[in-house]
């Protein structure tokens, strides 16, 4: 016991010492010098700017770095960031990407800032040696809630330039203060900053400050950023007005009312719309949208679902991704009370949005999020859809410490003769040493009107609880429980599974190594327990149980291998259909399967991830094979290929089927302004090909021209009694937008 207490004491002391930098605040002063934004750090303003040294973060955490310096200063309108990234082998610097928000294993520099030291939210401004940029937003101290997405579509308006020199490479940023929304509190502007820089050919990640390596997502956690004081900075209000002009032509085939033939419908559209973003206060933003258009959104990847859970498609639309983390509400494993794709997307097709408003930010000690949008009545797949209103209210308040909160959410979906309302309370509690409690309780009401609702407090509710240690070395774990009632149906949410009790336990052990001569793996992780157990709501039957044990090792060159084995039990209360041929009968099933995967280091120009698994599957067998090769030919062209192949064989029933889902995507960029992509996907279950071509010309941030073409194709038009048309939907769109700010 004495040994255990001493060990725990040393662990706590090590954890605290590794974060001593949080106990002091560095001053960053203004400049009166001018910047010529060309990527060279030869202006006088960098000589007087505050500079920060880096340390090695991977593979030898904490080792001194003498190659990298970060410089920061500001004036009345802009924050200026400079990077001097020396490299002993500048000819090996990796720069392949010219597309905004793309990445193909390039070296990069990422500057992160929490402008008001909220310790929960931050912005990322990243640049590659080619001059291409990536920006993103971080929410909830980088603790994921539900199926929360990252937000690379959060394209802020800023400038960055780079230069490759004989000694390495350099970068300069010019970020408008209005974008960062600084606030004066108690006469000061206090923020938090961090930065990372890679030398990918040598698998090195360098960082400022000395962020712990063993905490999950540590480099992007606002609570672990270096405290800084911007001396004399005067905040600016944000106002962006973005009108757009759109022309499109769409052709659809739909069944006639008598179901005897497919009728062709072609219509042209010339439209205008408007988005307004206004900073009411430094911490409160109003977004207004009129005649909203999302025509630049990519088509969804084709996915074949060989399980009982719902498929989650990520959000890509900028309007919803901005401040999206505020609306995260975890209702259990990979489930959430608000899922923005319920708005303006129906059966994978975009539905018109008349307009709406979004209010996000802080009011005193409260986080506030309000969203309301109205969709047009429309017709999809011969089904008439009435106009609908979607409204969300989100409130949160810190409790106990900077990384804990309690919150409230209400969603309301209304159309003619239908209403769906969801109410929920949630909380995230940091209990210390990266241990978190995440819990929520929610309830829903659904009917023709509130007076028509048949409500039961248990059947209409859902409860979720998890306790997790978010570390990467030693033993770490997650345990969870959730209950979902028979009639819990959030009309604006996403549920991985419904109507159940669920018990989950995951146990991991991780280990970092730094000596390449003595060790094969730079990091390895073993997960002996990864188990889910599902019961019916009344505990009368076990629905699902599985345990998936796996081992992963990452080499010093960033290649990675994984092996796993899984045992699974399923009770089907009703038949489960995967395709026209494959239908699993009702009953009890116990099966096992195994697999392995290999992924190439991200720094390679040619990557060849591959995985395979084989074993029993319900009352049959399943052989699965996946490859996802990627070839960065040069900075102008990248080929991405993926192929999923399944062979399902049910000998007892004399049924088998090959399932193919191949995809080919060509990404190209002429320069930093003109880029595009062409995508083709095939789904053997639907026997359709889906194609998309996109071109973007970026004059500057906020000033874009898009050309978009989407079409599907029916491969076998004679597979139905009524011959199918050659395609179901074809859309050509031209869109121009300009942002005044």
Coordinates of N, CA and C in Angstrom, one line a residue, residues 173-313:
X173 N 1.9 35.3 -40.9 CA 0.5 35.4 -40.9 C 0.0 36.8 -40.6
X174 N -1.1 37.1 -41.2 CA -1.8 38.4 -40.9 C -3.3 38.1 -40.7
X175 N -3.7 38.1 -39.4 CA -5.0 37.7 -39.0 C -5.8 38.9 -38.4
X176 N -6.9 39.3 -39.0 CA -7.7 40.4 -38.5 C -8.1 40.2 -37.1
X177 N -7.9 41.3 -36.3 CA -8.3 41.2 -34.9 C -9.9 40.9 -34.7
X178 N -10.6 41.4 -35.7 CA -12.1 41.3 -35.7 C -12.5 39.8 -35.7
X179 N -11.7 39.0 -36.4 CA -12.0 37.5 -36.5 C -11.8 36.8 -35.2
X180 N -10.8 37.3 -34.4 CA -10.4 36.6 -33.2 C -11.3 37.0 -32.0
X181 N -12.0 38.2 -32.1 CA -13.0 38.5 -31.1 C -12.4 38.6 -29.7
X182 N -11.3 39.3 -29.6 CA -10.7 39.6 -28.2 C -11.7 40.4 -27.4
X183 N -11.5 40.3 -26.1 CA -12.3 41.0 -25.1 C -11.5 41.5 -24.0
X184 N -11.7 42.8 -23.6 CA -11.0 43.3 -22.4 C -11.8 42.9 -21.1
X185 N -11.1 42.2 -20.2 CA -11.6 41.8 -19.0 C -10.7 42.3 -17.8
X186 N -11.3 43.0 -16.9 CA -10.5 43.6 -15.8 C -9.3 44.4 -16.3
X187 N -9.6 45.1 -17.5 CA -8.6 46.0 -18.0 C -7.5 45.3 -18.8
X188 N -7.6 44.0 -19.0 CA -6.6 43.3 -19.7 C -7.2 42.4 -20.8
X189 N -6.3 42.0 -21.8 CA -6.7 41.0 -22.8 C -5.8 39.8 -22.6
X190 N -6.4 38.8 -22.0 CA -5.6 37.6 -21.7 C -6.1 36.4 -22.6
X191 N -5.1 35.7 -23.1 CA -5.4 34.6 -24.0 C -4.5 33.5 -23.8
X192 N -4.6 32.4 -24.6 CA -3.7 31.3 -24.5 C -3.3 30.9 -25.9
X193 N -2.0 30.5 -26.1 CA -1.5 30.2 -27.4 C -0.7 28.9 -27.3
X194 N -0.6 28.2 -28.5 CA 0.3 27.1 -28.6 C 0.6 27.0 -30.1
X195 N 1.6 26.2 -30.5 CA 2.0 26.0 -31.9 C 2.7 24.7 -32.0
X196 N 2.6 24.1 -33.2 CA 3.3 22.9 -33.6 C 3.9 23.1 -35.0
X197 N 5.0 22.4 -35.1 CA 5.7 22.4 -36.4 C 6.3 20.9 -36.7
X198 N 6.2 20.4 -37.9 CA 6.6 19.1 -38.2 C 7.8 19.1 -39.1
X199 N 8.6 18.0 -38.9 CA 9.7 17.6 -39.9 C 9.3 16.2 -40.2
X200 N 8.5 16.1 -41.2 CA 7.9 14.8 -41.5 C 8.8 13.7 -42.0
X201 N 9.8 14.1 -42.8 CA 10.7 13.0 -43.3 C 11.5 12.4 -42.2
X202 N 11.6 13.0 -41.0 CA 12.3 12.5 -39.8 C 11.3 12.1 -38.7
X203 N 9.9 12.2 -39.1 CA 8.9 11.9 -38.1 C 9.0 12.7 -36.8
X204 N 9.3 14.0 -36.9 CA 9.4 14.8 -35.7 C 8.2 15.8 -35.7
X205 N 7.7 15.9 -34.5 CA 6.7 17.0 -34.2 C 7.3 17.8 -33.1
X206 N 7.4 19.1 -33.4 CA 8.0 20.1 -32.4 C 6.9 21.0 -31.9
X207 N 6.9 21.4 -30.7 CA 5.8 22.1 -30.1 C 6.2 23.2 -29.1
X208 N 5.3 24.2 -29.0 CA 5.4 25.2 -27.9 C 3.9 25.3 -27.4
X209 N 3.8 25.3 -26.1 CA 4.8 25.0 -25.0 C 5.0 23.5 -24.9
X210 N 5.6 23.1 -23.7 CA 5.9 21.7 -23.5 C 4.6 21.0 -23.0
X211 N 3.7 20.8 -24.0 CA 2.4 20.1 -23.7 C 2.7 18.6 -23.4
X212 N 2.0 18.1 -22.4 CA 2.2 16.6 -22.1 C 1.9 15.7 -23.3
X213 N 2.7 14.7 -23.5 CA 2.5 13.8 -24.6 C 1.4 12.8 -24.4
X214 N 1.2 12.5 -23.1 CA 0.4 11.3 -22.8 C -1.1 11.6 -22.6
X215 N -1.5 12.9 -22.8 CA -2.9 13.2 -22.7 C -3.6 13.2 -24.1
X216 N -4.7 12.6 -24.2 CA -5.4 12.5 -25.5 C -5.8 13.9 -26.0
X217 N -5.3 14.2 -27.2 CA -5.6 15.4 -27.9 C -5.0 16.6 -27.2
X218 N -3.8 16.4 -26.5 CA -3.2 17.5 -25.7 C -2.8 18.7 -26.5
X219 N -2.3 18.5 -27.7 CA -1.8 19.7 -28.5 C -3.0 20.6 -28.9
X220 N -4.2 20.1 -28.9 CA -5.3 21.0 -29.3 C -6.2 21.3 -28.1
X221 N -5.8 21.1 -26.9 CA -6.6 21.4 -25.7 C -6.4 22.9 -25.3
X222 N -7.5 23.7 -25.4 CA -7.3 25.1 -24.9 C -6.8 25.3 -23.5
X223 N -7.2 24.3 -22.6 CA -6.8 24.4 -21.2 C -5.3 24.2 -21.0
X224 N -4.6 23.7 -22.0 CA -3.2 23.5 -21.9 C -2.3 24.5 -22.7
X225 N -2.9 25.6 -23.1 CA -2.2 26.5 -23.9 C -1.5 27.5 -23.0
X226 N -0.4 28.1 -23.5 CA 0.4 29.0 -22.7 C -0.3 30.3 -22.5
X227 N -0.5 30.7 -21.2 CA -1.2 32.0 -20.9 C -0.3 33.2 -21.4
X228 N -1.0 34.1 -22.1 CA -0.3 35.3 -22.6 C -1.2 36.5 -22.4
X229 N -0.5 37.7 -22.3 CA -1.2 39.0 -22.1 C -0.9 39.9 -23.3
X230 N -2.0 40.3 -24.1 CA -1.8 41.2 -25.2 C -1.8 42.6 -24.7
X231 N -0.7 43.2 -24.4 CA -0.6 44.5 -23.8 C -1.1 45.6 -24.7
X232 N -2.2 46.3 -24.3 CA -2.6 47.5 -25.1 C -3.5 47.1 -26.2
X233 N -3.9 45.9 -26.4 CA -4.7 45.5 -27.6 C -6.1 46.0 -27.4
X234 N -6.6 46.6 -28.5 CA -8.0 47.1 -28.6 C -8.9 46.2 -29.5
X235 N -9.8 45.5 -28.9 CA -10.7 44.6 -29.7 C -11.4 45.3 -30.8
X236 N -11.7 44.5 -31.9 CA -12.5 45.0 -33.0 C -13.8 44.2 -33.2
X237 N -14.8 44.8 -33.6 CA -16.1 44.1 -33.9 C -16.0 43.5 -35.3
X238 N -16.8 42.4 -35.4 CA -16.7 41.6 -36.7 C -18.0 41.9 -37.4
X239 N -17.9 42.2 -38.7 CA -19.1 42.3 -39.6 C -18.7 41.8 -41.0
X240 N -19.4 40.7 -41.4 CA -19.2 40.2 -42.7 C -20.5 40.0 -43.4
X241 N -20.6 40.5 -44.7 CA -21.8 40.5 -45.5 C -21.5 39.7 -46.7
X242 N -22.1 38.6 -47.0 CA -21.8 37.7 -48.1 C -23.0 37.5 -49.0
X243 N -23.2 38.2 -50.0 CA -24.3 37.9 -51.0 C -23.8 36.9 -52.0
X244 N -24.7 36.1 -52.6 CA -24.3 35.1 -53.6 C -25.3 35.2 -54.7
X245 N -24.8 34.8 -55.9 CA -25.6 34.7 -57.1 C -25.4 33.2 -57.6
X246 N -26.5 32.6 -57.9 CA -26.5 31.2 -58.3 C -27.4 30.9 -59.5
X247 N -26.8 30.1 -60.4 CA -27.6 29.6 -61.5 C -27.5 28.1 -61.6
X248 N -28.6 27.4 -61.8 CA -28.5 25.9 -61.8 C -29.5 25.4 -62.8
X249 N -29.2 24.1 -63.2 CA -30.1 23.4 -64.1 C -30.2 22.0 -63.5
X250 N -31.4 21.5 -63.2 CA -31.6 20.2 -62.6 C -32.6 19.4 -63.5
X251 N -32.2 18.1 -63.6 CA -33.1 17.1 -64.3 C -33.3 15.9 -63.4
X252 N -34.6 15.6 -63.2 CA -34.9 14.5 -62.4 C -35.9 13.6 -63.1
X253 N -35.8 12.3 -62.8 CA -36.8 11.3 -63.2 C -37.6 10.8 -62.0
X254 N -38.9 10.9 -62.0 CA -39.7 10.4 -60.9 C -40.9 9.6 -61.4
X255 N -41.3 8.6 -60.6 CA -42.5 7.8 -61.0 C -43.7 8.7 -61.2
X256 N -44.5 8.4 -62.2 CA -45.7 9.1 -62.4 C -46.7 8.7 -61.3
X257 N -47.8 9.5 -61.2 CA -48.8 9.2 -60.1 C -49.4 7.8 -60.3
X258 N -49.5 7.3 -61.5 CA -50.1 6.0 -61.7 C -49.0 4.9 -61.6
X259 N -47.8 5.3 -61.3 CA -46.7 4.3 -61.2 C -46.4 3.4 -62.4
X260 N -46.8 4.0 -63.6 CA -46.6 3.2 -64.8 C -45.4 3.6 -65.6
X261 N -44.8 4.8 -65.3 CA -43.7 5.2 -66.1 C -42.9 6.3 -65.2
X262 N -41.6 6.5 -65.7 CA -40.8 7.5 -65.1 C -41.0 8.8 -65.9
X263 N -41.3 9.9 -65.2 CA -41.5 11.2 -65.9 C -40.2 12.1 -65.7
X264 N -39.8 12.7 -66.8 CA -38.7 13.6 -66.7 C -39.1 15.0 -66.4
X265 N -38.4 15.6 -65.4 CA -38.7 17.0 -65.0 C -37.4 17.8 -65.0
X266 N -37.3 18.8 -65.8 CA -36.2 19.7 -66.0 C -36.6 21.1 -65.6
X267 N -35.8 21.7 -64.7 CA -36.1 23.1 -64.3 C -34.8 23.8 -64.1
X268 N -34.8 25.1 -64.5 CA -33.7 26.0 -64.3 C -33.9 27.0 -63.2
X269 N -32.9 27.5 -62.6 CA -33.0 28.3 -61.4 C -32.0 29.4 -61.5
X270 N -32.4 30.7 -61.3 CA -31.5 31.8 -61.1 C -31.9 32.4 -59.8
X271 N -30.9 32.5 -58.9 CA -31.3 32.8 -57.5 C -30.2 33.7 -56.9
X272 N -30.6 34.4 -55.8 CA -29.7 35.2 -55.0 C -29.9 34.9 -53.6
X273 N -28.9 35.1 -52.7 CA -29.1 34.9 -51.3 C -28.1 35.7 -50.6
X274 N -28.2 35.7 -49.2 CA -27.4 36.6 -48.4 C -27.1 35.9 -47.1
X275 N -25.8 36.0 -46.7 CA -25.4 35.7 -45.3 C -24.8 36.9 -44.6
X276 N -25.2 37.1 -43.4 CA -24.6 38.2 -42.6 C -24.1 37.7 -41.3
X277 N -22.9 38.0 -41.0 CA -22.3 37.6 -39.7 C -21.9 38.9 -38.9
X278 N -22.4 39.1 -37.8 CA -22.2 40.4 -37.0 C -21.8 40.1 -35.6
X279 N -20.8 40.7 -35.1 CA -20.3 40.5 -33.7 C -21.0 41.6 -32.9
X280 N -22.1 41.2 -32.2 CA -22.9 42.1 -31.4 C -22.0 42.6 -30.2
X281 N -21.3 41.7 -29.6 CA -20.2 41.9 -28.6 C -19.0 41.1 -29.0
X282 N -17.9 41.3 -28.3 CA -16.8 40.4 -28.6 C -17.1 38.9 -28.4
X283 N -18.1 38.6 -27.6 CA -18.3 37.2 -27.4 C -19.8 36.8 -27.7
X284 N -20.4 37.6 -28.6 CA -21.8 37.2 -29.0 C -21.9 37.5 -30.5
X285 N -22.2 36.5 -31.3 CA -22.3 36.6 -32.7 C -23.6 36.3 -33.3
X286 N -24.1 37.1 -34.2 CA -25.4 36.8 -34.9 C -25.1 36.5 -36.3
X287 N -25.6 35.3 -36.8 CA -25.5 34.9 -38.2 C -26.9 34.9 -38.7
X288 N -27.1 35.6 -39.9 CA -28.4 35.6 -40.5 C -28.2 35.0 -41.9
X289 N -29.2 34.3 -42.4 CA -29.1 33.7 -43.7 C -30.4 33.8 -44.4
X290 N -30.4 34.2 -45.7 CA -31.6 34.4 -46.5 C -31.5 33.6 -47.8
X291 N -32.5 32.7 -48.1 CA -32.4 31.9 -49.3 C -31.1 31.1 -49.3
X292 N -30.9 30.4 -48.2 CA -29.6 29.7 -48.0 C -29.3 28.7 -49.1
X293 N -28.1 28.6 -49.5 CA -27.7 27.6 -50.5 C -26.4 26.9 -50.1
X294 N -26.4 25.6 -50.3 CA -25.3 24.7 -50.0 C -24.7 24.0 -51.2
X295 N -24.7 24.6 -52.3 CA -24.4 23.9 -53.6 C -23.0 23.4 -53.7
X296 N -22.1 24.0 -52.9 CA -20.7 23.6 -52.9 C -20.4 22.4 -52.1
X297 N -21.4 21.8 -51.4 CA -21.2 20.6 -50.6 C -21.0 19.4 -51.4
X298 N -20.0 18.6 -51.0 CA -19.7 17.4 -51.7 C -20.7 16.3 -51.5
X299 N -20.8 15.3 -52.4 CA -21.7 14.2 -52.2 C -21.2 13.3 -51.1
X300 N -22.1 12.6 -50.5 CA -21.7 11.7 -49.4 C -20.9 10.5 -50.0
X301 N -20.0 10.0 -49.2 CA -19.4 8.7 -49.5 C -20.4 7.6 -49.4
X302 N -20.3 6.6 -50.3 CA -21.2 5.5 -50.3 C -20.7 4.5 -49.2
X303 N -21.7 4.1 -48.4 CA -21.4 3.2 -47.2 C -22.4 2.1 -47.2
X304 N -21.9 0.8 -47.1 CA -22.7 -0.3 -47.0 C -22.8 -0.7 -45.5
X305 N -24.0 -0.8 -44.9 CA -24.2 -1.0 -43.5 C -24.4 -2.5 -43.3
X306 N -23.5 -3.2 -42.7 CA -23.6 -4.6 -42.4 C -23.8 -4.8 -40.9
X307 N -24.6 -4.0 -40.3 CA -24.8 -4.1 -38.9 C -26.2 -3.5 -38.5
X308 N -26.4 -3.4 -37.2 CA -27.8 -3.0 -36.7 C -27.8 -1.5 -36.4
X309 N -26.7 -0.8 -36.5 CA -26.6 0.6 -36.1 C -26.9 1.5 -37.2
X310 N -27.3 2.8 -36.9 CA -27.5 3.8 -37.9 C -26.1 4.3 -38.4
X311 N -26.1 4.8 -39.6 CA -24.9 5.4 -40.3 C -24.9 6.9 -40.1
X312 N -23.8 7.4 -39.6 CA -23.6 8.8 -39.3 C -22.8 9.4 -40.5
X313 N -23.4 10.4 -41.1 CA -22.8 11.1 -42.2 C -22.3 12.5 -41.7

